[in-house]
Amino acid sequence: MAKLTSRSEDYSKWYNELVVKADLAENSGVRGCMVIKPYGYAIWEKMRDEMDRKFKETGHVNAYFPLFVPKSLFEAEEKNAEGFAKECAVVTHYRLKTDPNNPSKLIVDPDAKLEEELIVRPTSEAIIWNTYKNWIQSYRDLPILINQWANVVRWEMRTRLFLRTAEFLWQEGHTAHATKEEAIEEAEKMNNVYADFAENFMAMPVIKGLKTPSERFAGADETYCIEALMQDGKALQAGTSHFLGQNFAKAFDVKFTNKEGKIEHAWATSWGTSTRLMGALIMTHSDDFGLVLPPTLAPIQVVIVPIFKGEEQLEQISEVALEIQAKLRAKGISVKFDNDTQNKPGWKFAEYELKGVPVRIAMGPRDLENRSVEIARRDNLTKEVRSIDGLDSYIEELLKTIQKDIYDKAFEFRNGNITKVDTYEEFKKVLEEKGGFIYAHWDGTAEEEEQIKDETKATIRCIPLDDDVEEGVSLISGKPSKRRVLFAKAY
Amino acid sequence: MAKLTSRSEDYSKWYNELVVKADLAENSGVRGCMVIKPYGYAIWEKMRDEMDRKFKETGHVNAYFPLFVPKSLFEAEEKNAEGFAKECAVVTHYRLKTDPNNPSKLIVDPDAKLEEELIVRPTSEAIIWNTYKNWIQSYRDLPILINQWANVVRWEMRTRLFLRTAEFLWQEGHTAHATKEEAIEEAEKMNNVYADFAENFMAMPVIKGLKTPSERFAGADETYCIEALMQDGKALQAGTSHFLGQNFAKAFDVKFTNKEGKIEHAWATSWGTSTRLMGALIMTHSDDFGLVLPPTLAPIQVVIVPIFKGEEQLEQISEVALEIQAKLRAKGISVKFDNDTQNKPGWKFAEYELKGVPVRIAMGPRDLENRSVEIARRDNLTKEVRSIDGLDSYIEELLKTIQKDIYDKAFEFRNGNITKVDTYEEFKKVLEEKGGFIYAHWDGTAEEEEQIKDETKATIRCIPLDDDVEEGVSLISGKPSKRRVLFAKAY
């Protein structure tokens, strides 16, 4: 197995190699679309199941809406349409026929042209609000708290596995409310659910904030987000939650009778996370040897590797290994006993390091004599020898420790890479030399934001929600600023 | 709430009304595409989770492949392409732009035409085998046992909710094997998994069989299937499992080195079930009052309805009802206590009957005095009064009884509607007057099969696998037949 390019040598190359070599995903025969391989999909399934649990816990239900959006619905909410028109796949025909010039080929049948073009959903506000129109008459029909797990398509020109693909998997929540306050509360709540998921399940620290008007979702009045910091000092938007005001209700004429008997438009939110989180996971924790996975997301949490010469030794080790496996499984830990005889232990060690299995247990003939095993942690690459007695409880605790340590390490890295700067010179210097989040003053205008983006490629990731407000003067215009905002180059 | 059209009056209308009124699904603003509403989706989720568990138990893993199939890949396996070309959605452009004649409208940007058209997957053999090509070099890479949960599109002209929609949700297994025998074994195994799921989870009896050549999946060498019988005497194909031979391996040049060092093409299977099963579920069990759900698939298994006058009575009843609810939940039973004060008990009774909640518990002031409740079964509409003591264990057993009784009822109906006939006259008479499965002799030719279909609309649903073989002479040609096959009109 050839080694990975190191992160320090070429971070981007390291990422691309890791995604492919760890069997997470690969490019497909379709431009910009990926194949999510079984090992990668198993991790995504764990993310999905945990988020789904959290959504249901907070009162949401799942449903499914059509893949296609007729053009007339797509264009109804103007800002939203404008935001997505440049990158959408369009279905124009519904049939192929045999090529009269070459019977083994097919061509689009010109007689099967659709009366109205269908857009492959880049997001589902339009199709969903067109449906909600029939579901909402009275305040009694509200709130509607629906989530959808689906695929969406955004025609990206430069794609990268998980981070930016033409098709990706995601969840999109779409809620309708009787009051503005309730909708805002929902948008905030779901952003908090995302933050909780990112930190406590993905072991990935995030900063919660609001997007500036120019970075908002097309059609939103306010966009909440969680921003994570990758190891190369670039930020990654890990989830967004939008307060949509009455924009979609007005575009699709969704009105209801409120408690006072007056007719008004419904208030909306939408919120989403996607397979992009797989990219965030990789770039938060992994190292030059391969994936590092928090135990919560590891398809295999513990691997047992026997070290043996000949059948007899393998049999003796197997007996004990299978006992250990059974005890760990009884504690709900996923274990693989790798008794394959084709590959050497060294090869297996490297393979499970690459795949990010959190704990490796190695057992040889001498361990058998001593009733001991060698335990190796994937996250910090430390090893220790432990007795087989009480191993199951020890491993159970160890997995919790690893989960915490992985988070702490990422948290420390993130915090060490937030730099407060007060001048534009300093801003550019830090961005160039160190990267990371830069915490600086901004005058609140789209002009200054745009100039900084053009000159440095850094964008305002968010206006943080949780920090102390501190006044100052903005980087370029020198105008007074009420608070610092968070800049970074971003994925 | 207006009553449903009765089944005897108009079965088709009954079905359509029930799907909408029970909040399972509705037609969307997109031709032929449905919205699966939260209650319907909750049932589908239960189907999906159980099937997913069974697939994993039998060694399969999930993955995800692209939504789009480039035309050149789509047409590679000729029979498969021919089978689906007439009903596929085609993406030809990747961008919209503002209509120069009307700035509030969008038009397809003629400058954004794709070099190669993309087909929205009607099934994924092509895209998947194009991927497997890179995964398979040696017999050591086999078998590949992958399943995918996805949406697919088949441009149907006449659509019906769940039964036939342009877009539907499904799972598609795609496996690759080193030998023909192993692939056939896999195709049979998955057909058995489907049968087990249908009978033991959906409480829907099925007949396992093989399709005739003209009813096979386009590109298959053999199609296994499970066939169910609906209440109106029409059959419904509930799942299919295909032995694909080397057809796709040859079309996509997927070769491997076998154990003997020789190079050969891989052997394939694919197998699928879809949201069509929702239609099968409805038409197997439900009645004129609404849905009847087996407890395994009921989003709410038990509903508790308080019967009260005034706040005080409600409070007294609530106290006991919440205790019952807690005890039932502790047994893993999903319970809803409906303490809504807007709707009367009678309305609630009708609503939960419509929604198919298997057990209803009603509690009034007199029940409170007697420490009793009224228990109503949805499946057979019987009622009884029981003591509150030991109620949780009683309900737990009752749910099992209901599951069994629902299956038995459907089994009896199905068996009572299989008619053996020996002449074509009798065949037509039974088909007209009774419907159901007709068990008759066929000469094995496509001609006779076609003639029967043209003249009666009945098709050969399958050549059953599990029955005793009995020789005879065929219906029309009078040629010798080695075994009876199963005919029916079908959904």
Coordinates of N, CA, C and O in Angstrom, one line a residue, chain A residues 26 28-30 33-39 41-42 45 48 52 56 61-75 78 81-82 85-97 103-108 114 117-121 127 130-131 134-135 140 146 149 151 153 155 157 167 169 342, chain B residues 26 28-30 33-39 41-42 45 48 52 56 61-71 73-75 78 81-82 85-97 103-108 114 117-121 127 130-131 134-135 140 146 149 151 153 155 157 167 169 342:
Chain A
E26 N -15.6 7.9 -4.7 CA -14.8 8.0 -5.9 C -15.6 8.8 -7.0 O -16.8 8.9 -6.9
S28 N -17.4 9.3 -10.5 CA -18.1 8.3 -11.3 C -18.0 8.6 -12.8 O -17.3 9.6 -13.1
G29 N -18.6 7.9 -13.6 CA -18.6 8.1 -15.0 C -19.5 9.3 -15.4 O -19.6 9.6 -16.6
V30 N -20.1 9.9 -14.4 CA -21.0 11.1 -14.7 C -20.3 12.3 -14.2 O -20.0 12.4 -13.0
C33 N -20.5 13.9 -10.5 CA -21.2 13.1 -9.6 C -20.3 12.0 -9.0 O -19.4 11.5 -9.6
M34 N -20.5 11.7 -7.7 CA -19.7 10.8 -7.0 C -20.4 9.5 -6.7 O -21.6 9.4 -6.7
V35 N -19.6 8.4 -6.5 CA -20.1 7.2 -6.0 C -19.7 7.2 -4.5 O -18.5 7.3 -4.2
I36 N -20.7 7.0 -3.6 CA -20.3 6.9 -2.2 C -20.2 5.4 -2.0 O -21.1 4.6 -2.1
K37 N -19.0 5.0 -1.6 CA -18.7 3.6 -1.5 C -19.2 3.0 -0.1 O -19.5 3.8 0.8
P38 N -19.3 1.7 0.0 CA -19.9 1.2 1.2 C -19.3 1.7 2.6 O -20.1 2.1 3.5
Y39 N -18.0 1.8 2.6 CA -17.4 2.3 3.9 C -17.8 3.8 4.2 O -18.1 4.1 5.3
Y41 N -20.4 5.3 2.9 CA -21.9 5.3 3.1 C -22.3 4.9 4.6 O -23.2 5.4 5.2
A42 N -21.5 3.9 5.1 CA -21.8 3.5 6.5 C -21.6 4.6 7.5 O -22.3 4.7 8.5
E45 N -24.5 7.0 7.0 CA -25.7 6.4 7.6 C -25.8 6.7 9.1 O -26.8 7.0 9.7
R48 N -26.7 10.3 9.5 CA -28.1 10.4 9.1 C -29.0 9.9 10.3 O -30.0 10.6 10.7
D52 N -31.5 12.2 12.3 CA -32.9 11.9 12.2 C -33.5 11.8 13.6 O -34.7 12.2 13.8
K56 N -36.6 14.1 15.1 CA -37.8 13.5 15.6 C -38.0 13.9 17.1 O -39.2 14.2 17.5
V61 N -41.3 15.4 11.5 CA -41.6 14.2 10.9 C -41.0 14.2 9.5 O -40.8 15.3 8.9
N62 N -40.8 13.0 8.9 CA -40.2 12.9 7.5 C -41.3 12.8 6.5 O -42.4 12.3 6.8
A63 N -41.0 13.3 5.3 CA -42.0 13.1 4.2 C -41.1 13.1 2.9 O -39.9 13.2 3.0
Y64 N -41.7 13.0 1.8 CA -41.0 13.0 0.5 C -41.7 13.7 -0.6 O -42.9 13.5 -0.8
F65 N -41.0 14.7 -1.2 CA -41.6 15.5 -2.2 C -40.8 15.2 -3.6 O -39.7 14.7 -3.6
P66 N -41.5 15.6 -4.7 CA -40.9 15.2 -6.0 C -39.5 15.8 -6.3 O -39.1 16.9 -5.8
L67 N -38.8 15.0 -7.0 CA -37.4 15.3 -7.5 C -37.5 16.5 -8.5 O -36.5 17.3 -8.6
F68 N -38.6 16.6 -9.2 CA -38.6 17.6 -10.3 C -39.4 18.9 -9.8 O -40.4 18.7 -9.1
V69 N -39.0 20.0 -10.3 CA -39.7 21.3 -10.1 C -40.1 21.9 -11.4 O -39.2 22.2 -12.2
P70 N -41.4 22.0 -11.8 CA -41.7 22.6 -13.1 C -41.2 24.0 -13.1 O -41.2 24.7 -12.1
K71 N -40.7 24.4 -14.3 CA -40.1 25.8 -14.4 C -40.9 26.9 -13.8 O -40.4 27.8 -13.1
S72 N -42.2 26.8 -14.0 CA -43.1 27.9 -13.5 C -43.1 28.0 -12.0 O -43.3 29.1 -11.4
L73 N -43.0 26.9 -11.3 CA -42.9 26.9 -9.9 C -41.5 27.4 -9.4 O -41.3 28.1 -8.5
F74 N -40.5 26.9 -10.2 CA -39.1 27.2 -9.8 C -38.9 28.7 -9.8 O -38.2 29.2 -9.0
E75 N -39.5 29.4 -10.8 CA -39.3 30.8 -10.9 C -40.2 31.7 -10.1 O -40.0 32.9 -10.0
E78 N -38.6 34.9 -6.8 CA -37.6 35.4 -7.7 C -36.1 35.3 -7.2 O -35.2 34.9 -7.9
A81 N -35.0 31.7 -7.3 CA -34.8 31.3 -8.7 C -33.5 31.8 -9.2 O -32.7 31.1 -9.8
E82 N -33.3 33.1 -9.0 CA -32.1 33.7 -9.5 C -30.8 33.1 -8.9 O -29.8 32.9 -9.6
A85 N -30.7 29.4 -10.7 CA -30.9 29.2 -12.1 C -29.6 28.8 -12.9 O -29.7 28.1 -13.8
K86 N -28.5 29.4 -12.4 CA -27.2 29.2 -13.2 C -26.6 27.8 -13.0 O -25.6 27.5 -13.6
E87 N -27.2 27.0 -12.1 CA -26.5 25.7 -11.9 C -27.6 24.6 -11.8 O -27.4 23.7 -10.9
C88 N -28.6 24.6 -12.6 CA -29.5 23.5 -12.5 C -29.7 22.6 -13.7 O -29.6 23.1 -14.9
A89 N -29.9 21.4 -13.4 CA -30.1 20.4 -14.5 C -31.5 20.4 -15.0 O -32.4 20.5 -14.1
V90 N -31.7 20.5 -16.3 CA -33.0 20.7 -16.8 C -33.5 19.4 -17.7 O -32.8 19.0 -18.6
V91 N -34.6 18.9 -17.3 CA -35.2 17.8 -18.1 C -36.1 18.4 -19.1 O -37.0 19.2 -18.8
T92 N -35.8 18.0 -20.4 CA -36.6 18.6 -21.5 C -37.4 17.6 -22.3 O -38.4 17.9 -23.0
H93 N -37.0 16.3 -22.1 CA -37.7 15.2 -22.9 C -38.0 14.0 -22.0 O -37.3 13.9 -21.0
Y94 N -38.9 13.2 -22.5 CA -39.3 12.1 -21.6 C -39.2 10.7 -22.4 O -39.7 9.7 -22.0
R95 N -38.4 10.7 -23.4 CA -38.3 9.4 -24.2 C -37.0 9.5 -25.1 O -36.6 10.5 -25.6
L96 N -36.4 8.3 -25.2 CA -35.4 8.1 -26.2 C -36.0 7.2 -27.3 O -36.9 6.5 -27.1
K97 N -35.3 7.3 -28.5 CA -35.7 6.3 -29.5 C -34.5 5.8 -30.3 O -33.4 6.4 -30.2
P103 N -28.8 1.7 -35.6 CA -29.8 1.0 -34.8 C -29.2 0.6 -33.4 O -30.0 0.2 -32.5
S104 N -27.9 0.6 -33.1 CA -27.4 0.2 -31.8 C -27.3 1.4 -30.9 O -27.0 1.3 -29.7
K105 N -27.7 2.6 -31.4 CA -27.6 3.8 -30.6 C -29.0 4.4 -30.4 O -29.9 4.1 -31.1
L106 N -29.1 5.2 -29.3 CA -30.3 5.9 -29.0 C -30.2 7.4 -29.2 O -29.1 7.9 -29.0
I107 N -31.3 8.0 -29.5 CA -31.3 9.5 -29.5 C -32.5 10.0 -28.8 O -33.4 9.2 -28.6
V108 N -32.4 11.2 -28.4 CA -33.6 11.9 -27.8 C -34.7 11.9 -28.8 O -34.5 12.4 -29.9
L114 N -41.2 17.9 -23.5 CA -42.1 18.3 -22.4 C -42.7 19.6 -22.7 O -42.0 20.5 -23.2
E117 N -40.5 22.6 -19.1 CA -39.3 21.9 -18.6 C -39.4 21.7 -17.1 O -40.0 22.4 -16.4
L118 N -38.7 20.6 -16.7 CA -38.6 20.3 -15.3 C -37.2 20.5 -14.8 O -36.2 20.1 -15.4
I119 N -37.1 21.2 -13.6 CA -35.8 21.4 -13.0 C -35.5 20.3 -12.0 O -36.4 19.9 -11.2
V120 N -34.3 19.6 -12.1 CA -34.0 18.7 -11.0 C -33.7 19.5 -9.8 O -32.9 20.4 -9.8
R121 N -34.4 19.2 -8.7 CA -34.4 20.1 -7.5 C -33.0 20.4 -7.0 O -32.2 19.5 -6.8
I127 N -41.2 23.5 -4.6 CA -42.2 22.4 -4.8 C -42.9 22.1 -3.4 O -44.1 21.8 -3.4
N130 N -45.5 25.0 -2.8 CA -46.6 24.8 -3.7 C -47.6 23.7 -3.1 O -48.8 23.8 -3.4
T131 N -47.0 22.8 -2.4 CA -47.8 21.7 -1.7 C -48.5 22.3 -0.5 O -49.6 22.0 -0.2
N134 N -52.0 23.9 -0.1 CA -53.2 23.1 0.1 C -53.4 22.5 1.5 O -54.4 22.0 1.8
W135 N -52.3 22.6 2.2 CA -52.4 22.0 3.6 C -52.7 23.0 4.7 O -53.0 22.7 5.8
R140 N -54.8 26.3 13.0 CA -54.8 25.0 13.6 C -54.0 24.0 12.7 O -53.6 23.0 13.2
I146 N -41.7 19.5 8.9 CA -41.3 18.4 8.1 C -39.9 18.4 7.6 O -39.3 19.5 7.4
W149 N -35.2 13.6 3.6 CA -33.9 13.1 3.2 C -33.9 12.8 1.7 O -34.8 12.1 1.2
N151 N -31.8 13.5 -2.5 CA -30.7 13.9 -3.3 C -31.0 15.2 -4.0 O -32.2 15.4 -4.3
V153 N -29.4 18.4 -6.9 CA -28.4 18.6 -8.0 C -28.1 20.1 -8.2 O -29.1 20.8 -8.3
W155 N -25.4 22.2 -10.5 CA -24.4 22.0 -11.5 C -23.1 22.8 -11.3 O -23.0 23.8 -11.8
M157 N -19.2 23.6 -11.5 CA -18.2 23.4 -12.6 C -16.9 22.8 -12.1 O -16.3 21.9 -12.7
E167 N -24.3 16.2 -7.8 CA -25.4 15.6 -7.0 C -24.8 15.4 -5.6 O -23.7 14.9 -5.4
L169 N -26.3 14.1 -1.4 CA -27.3 13.7 -0.5 C -27.4 14.7 0.6 O -26.4 15.2 1.1
Q342 N -4.5 -14.2 4.4 CA -3.8 -13.7 3.2 C -2.9 -12.6 3.5 O -1.8 -12.5 3.0
Chain B
E26 N -50.4 12.2 -1.9 CA -51.2 12.9 -2.8 C -50.5 13.2 -4.1 O -49.3 13.2 -4.1
S28 N -48.9 15.6 -6.8 CA -48.1 16.8 -6.7 C -48.4 17.7 -7.9 O -49.1 17.4 -8.8
G29 N -47.7 18.9 -7.9 CA -47.8 19.8 -9.0 C -46.9 19.3 -10.2 O -46.9 20.0 -11.2
V30 N -46.3 18.2 -10.0 CA -45.5 17.7 -11.1 C -46.2 16.4 -11.7 O -46.4 15.5 -11.0
C33 N -45.9 12.6 -10.5 CA -45.1 12.5 -9.3 C -45.9 12.7 -8.0 O -46.8 13.5 -8.0
M34 N -45.6 11.9 -7.0 CA -46.5 12.0 -5.8 C -45.7 12.7 -4.6 O -44.5 12.8 -4.6
V35 N -46.5 13.2 -3.7 CA -45.9 13.7 -2.4 C -46.3 12.5 -1.4 O -47.4 12.2 -1.3
I36 N -45.3 12.0 -0.8 CA -45.5 11.0 0.3 C -45.6 11.8 1.6 O -44.7 12.4 2.0
K37 N -46.8 11.8 2.2 CA -47.1 12.6 3.3 C -46.5 11.9 4.6 O -46.2 10.7 4.6
P38 N -46.4 12.7 5.7 CA -45.7 12.1 6.8 C -46.2 10.8 7.3 O -45.5 9.9 7.7
Y39 N -47.6 10.6 7.4 CA -48.1 9.4 7.9 C -47.7 8.2 6.9 O -47.4 7.1 7.4
Y41 N -45.2 8.2 4.9 CA -43.7 8.0 4.9 C -43.3 7.3 6.2 O -42.3 6.5 6.1
A42 N -44.0 7.5 7.3 CA -43.7 6.8 8.5 C -43.9 5.2 8.3 O -43.1 4.4 8.9
E45 N -41.0 4.1 6.1 CA -39.8 4.0 6.9 C -39.7 2.7 7.7 O -38.6 2.1 7.8
R48 N -38.8 0.1 5.1 CA -37.4 0.3 4.7 C -36.4 -0.2 5.8 O -35.5 -1.0 5.5
D52 N -33.9 -3.2 5.3 CA -32.5 -2.9 5.5 C -31.8 -3.8 6.5 O -30.7 -4.3 6.2
K56 N -28.7 -6.4 5.6 CA -27.5 -6.4 6.3 C -27.2 -7.8 6.9 O -26.1 -8.3 6.9
V61 N -24.2 -4.6 2.0 CA -23.9 -3.2 2.5 C -24.6 -2.2 1.6 O -24.8 -2.5 0.4
N62 N -24.8 -1.0 2.1 CA -25.4 0.1 1.3 C -24.3 0.9 0.7 O -23.2 1.1 1.2
A63 N -24.7 1.5 -0.4 CA -23.8 2.5 -1.1 C -24.7 3.4 -1.9 O -25.9 3.3 -1.9
Y64 N -24.1 4.4 -2.6 CA -24.9 5.3 -3.3 C -24.2 5.7 -4.7 O -23.1 6.1 -4.7
F65 N -25.0 5.5 -5.7 CA -24.5 5.7 -7.1 C -25.3 6.9 -7.7 O -26.4 7.2 -7.3
P66 N -24.7 7.5 -8.8 CA -25.3 8.7 -9.3 C -26.7 8.6 -9.9 O -27.1 7.5 -10.4
L67 N -27.5 9.7 -9.7 CA -28.8 9.8 -10.2 C -28.9 9.7 -11.8 O -29.8 9.2 -12.4
F68 N -27.8 10.2 -12.4 CA -27.8 10.3 -13.9 C -27.0 9.2 -14.5 O -26.0 8.8 -14.0
V69 N -27.5 8.8 -15.7 CA -26.8 7.8 -16.5 C -26.5 8.5 -17.8 O -27.4 8.8 -18.6
P70 N -25.2 8.7 -18.2 CA -24.9 9.2 -19.5 C -25.5 8.3 -20.6 O -25.5 7.1 -20.4
K71 N -26.0 8.9 -21.7 CA -26.7 8.1 -22.7 C -25.8 6.9 -23.2 O -26.3 5.8 -23.4
L73 N -23.7 5.1 -21.7 CA -23.7 4.0 -20.7 C -25.1 3.4 -20.7 O -25.2 2.1 -20.7
F74 N -26.1 4.2 -20.8 CA -27.4 3.7 -20.8 C -27.7 2.7 -21.9 O -28.4 1.7 -21.7
E75 N -27.1 3.0 -23.1 CA -27.4 2.1 -24.2 C -26.5 0.9 -24.3 O -26.7 0.1 -25.2
E78 N -28.0 -3.7 -24.5 CA -29.0 -3.4 -25.5 C -30.5 -3.7 -25.0 O -31.4 -2.9 -25.2
A81 N -31.5 -1.3 -22.3 CA -31.8 0.1 -22.9 C -33.1 0.1 -23.6 O -33.9 1.0 -23.4
E82 N -33.3 -0.9 -24.4 CA -34.6 -1.0 -25.2 C -35.8 -1.0 -24.2 O -36.8 -0.4 -24.5
A85 N -36.0 2.8 -22.6 CA -35.8 4.0 -23.5 C -37.1 4.8 -23.6 O -37.1 6.0 -23.7
K86 N -38.2 4.0 -23.7 CA -39.5 4.7 -24.0 C -40.1 5.5 -22.8 O -41.1 6.1 -22.9
E87 N -39.5 5.3 -21.6 CA -40.1 6.0 -20.5 C -39.0 6.7 -19.6 O -39.1 6.6 -18.4
C88 N -38.1 7.3 -20.2 CA -37.0 7.9 -19.4 C -36.9 9.4 -19.5 O -37.1 10.0 -20.6
A89 N -36.7 10.1 -18.4 CA -36.6 11.5 -18.3 C -35.1 11.9 -18.8 O -34.2 11.3 -18.3
V90 N -35.0 12.9 -19.6 CA -33.7 13.2 -20.2 C -33.3 14.6 -19.9 O -34.0 15.6 -20.1
V91 N -32.1 14.7 -19.2 CA -31.5 16.1 -19.0 C -30.7 16.5 -20.1 O -29.8 15.7 -20.5
T92 N -31.0 17.6 -20.7 CA -30.3 18.1 -21.9 C -29.5 19.4 -21.6 O -28.6 19.7 -22.4
H93 N -29.8 20.1 -20.6 CA -29.2 21.4 -20.3 C -28.9 21.5 -18.8 O -29.5 20.9 -18.0
Y94 N -27.9 22.4 -18.5 CA -27.5 22.6 -17.2 C -27.6 24.0 -16.6 O -27.0 24.4 -15.6
R95 N -28.4 24.8 -17.3 CA -28.6 26.2 -16.8 C -29.8 26.8 -17.4 O -30.2 26.5 -18.5
L96 N -30.4 27.7 -16.6 CA -31.5 28.6 -17.0 C -31.0 30.0 -17.1 O -29.9 30.3 -16.5
K97 N -31.6 30.8 -17.9 CA -31.3 32.2 -17.9 C -32.5 33.1 -18.0 O -33.6 32.6 -18.3
P103 N -38.4 39.7 -18.1 CA -37.3 39.5 -17.1 C -37.8 38.8 -15.9 O -37.0 38.4 -15.1
S104 N -39.1 38.6 -15.7 CA -39.5 37.8 -14.5 C -39.6 36.3 -14.8 O -39.9 35.5 -13.9
K105 N -39.3 35.9 -16.0 CA -39.4 34.5 -16.4 C -38.0 34.0 -16.7 O -37.0 34.7 -17.0
L106 N -37.9 32.7 -16.6 CA -36.6 32.0 -17.0 C -36.8 31.1 -18.2 O -37.9 30.6 -18.4
I107 N -35.7 31.0 -19.0 CA -35.8 30.1 -20.1 C -34.5 29.2 -20.1 O -33.5 29.5 -19.4
V108 N -34.6 28.1 -20.7 CA -33.4 27.2 -20.8 C -32.4 27.9 -21.6 O -32.6 28.5 -22.7
L114 N -25.8 20.2 -22.8 CA -24.8 19.1 -22.4 C -24.2 18.5 -23.7 O -25.0 18.3 -24.7
E117 N -26.4 13.8 -23.4 CA -27.6 13.8 -22.6 C -27.4 12.8 -21.4 O -26.7 11.8 -21.5
L118 N -28.1 13.2 -20.3 CA -28.1 12.4 -19.1 C -29.5 11.8 -18.9 O -30.5 12.5 -18.9
I119 N -29.6 10.5 -18.6 CA -30.8 9.9 -18.4 C -31.0 9.9 -16.8 O -30.1 9.5 -16.1
V120 N -32.2 10.3 -16.4 CA -32.5 10.1 -14.9 C -32.7 8.6 -14.7 O -33.6 8.1 -15.4
R121 N -31.9 8.0 -13.8 CA -31.9 6.5 -13.7 C -33.4 6.0 -13.6 O -34.1 6.4 -12.7
I127 N -25.1 2.3 -14.6 CA -24.1 3.1 -13.9 C -23.3 2.3 -12.9 O -22.1 2.5 -12.7
N130 N -20.8 0.0 -14.7 CA -19.7 0.8 -15.2 C -18.7 1.1 -14.1 O -17.5 1.3 -14.3
T131 N -19.2 1.2 -12.9 CA -18.4 1.4 -11.7 C -17.6 0.1 -11.3 O -16.5 0.1 -11.0
N134 N -14.1 -1.1 -12.4 CA -12.9 -0.7 -11.8 C -12.7 -1.4 -10.4 O -11.6 -1.3 -9.8
W135 N -13.7 -2.1 -9.9 CA -13.6 -2.7 -8.6 C -13.2 -4.2 -8.7 O -12.9 -4.8 -7.7
R140 N -10.8 -12.6 -5.8 CA -10.8 -12.1 -4.4 C -11.6 -10.9 -4.2 O -11.9 -10.5 -3.1
I146 N -24.0 -5.3 -2.8 CA -24.4 -3.9 -2.5 C -25.8 -3.6 -2.7 O -26.4 -4.1 -3.7
W149 N -30.6 2.5 -1.6 CA -31.9 3.1 -1.4 C -31.9 4.4 -2.2 O -31.1 5.3 -2.0
N151 N -34.2 7.1 -5.3 CA -35.4 7.4 -6.2 C -35.1 7.1 -7.6 O -33.9 7.2 -8.0
V153 N -36.9 7.2 -11.8 CA -37.9 7.8 -12.6 C -38.2 7.0 -13.9 O -37.3 6.6 -14.6
W155 N -41.1 7.3 -16.9 CA -42.1 8.2 -17.4 C -43.4 7.5 -17.7 O -43.6 7.1 -18.9
M157 N -47.4 7.0 -18.4 CA -48.4 7.9 -18.9 C -49.6 7.9 -18.0 O -50.3 8.9 -17.8
E167 N -42.0 9.1 -10.6 CA -40.9 9.0 -9.6 C -41.3 8.1 -8.5 O -42.5 8.2 -8.0
L169 N -39.7 5.7 -4.8 CA -38.6 5.4 -4.0 C -38.5 3.8 -4.0 O -39.5 3.1 -4.1
Q342 N -60.7 19.6 21.1 CA -61.5 20.2 20.0 C -62.5 19.2 19.4 O -63.6 19.5 19.0

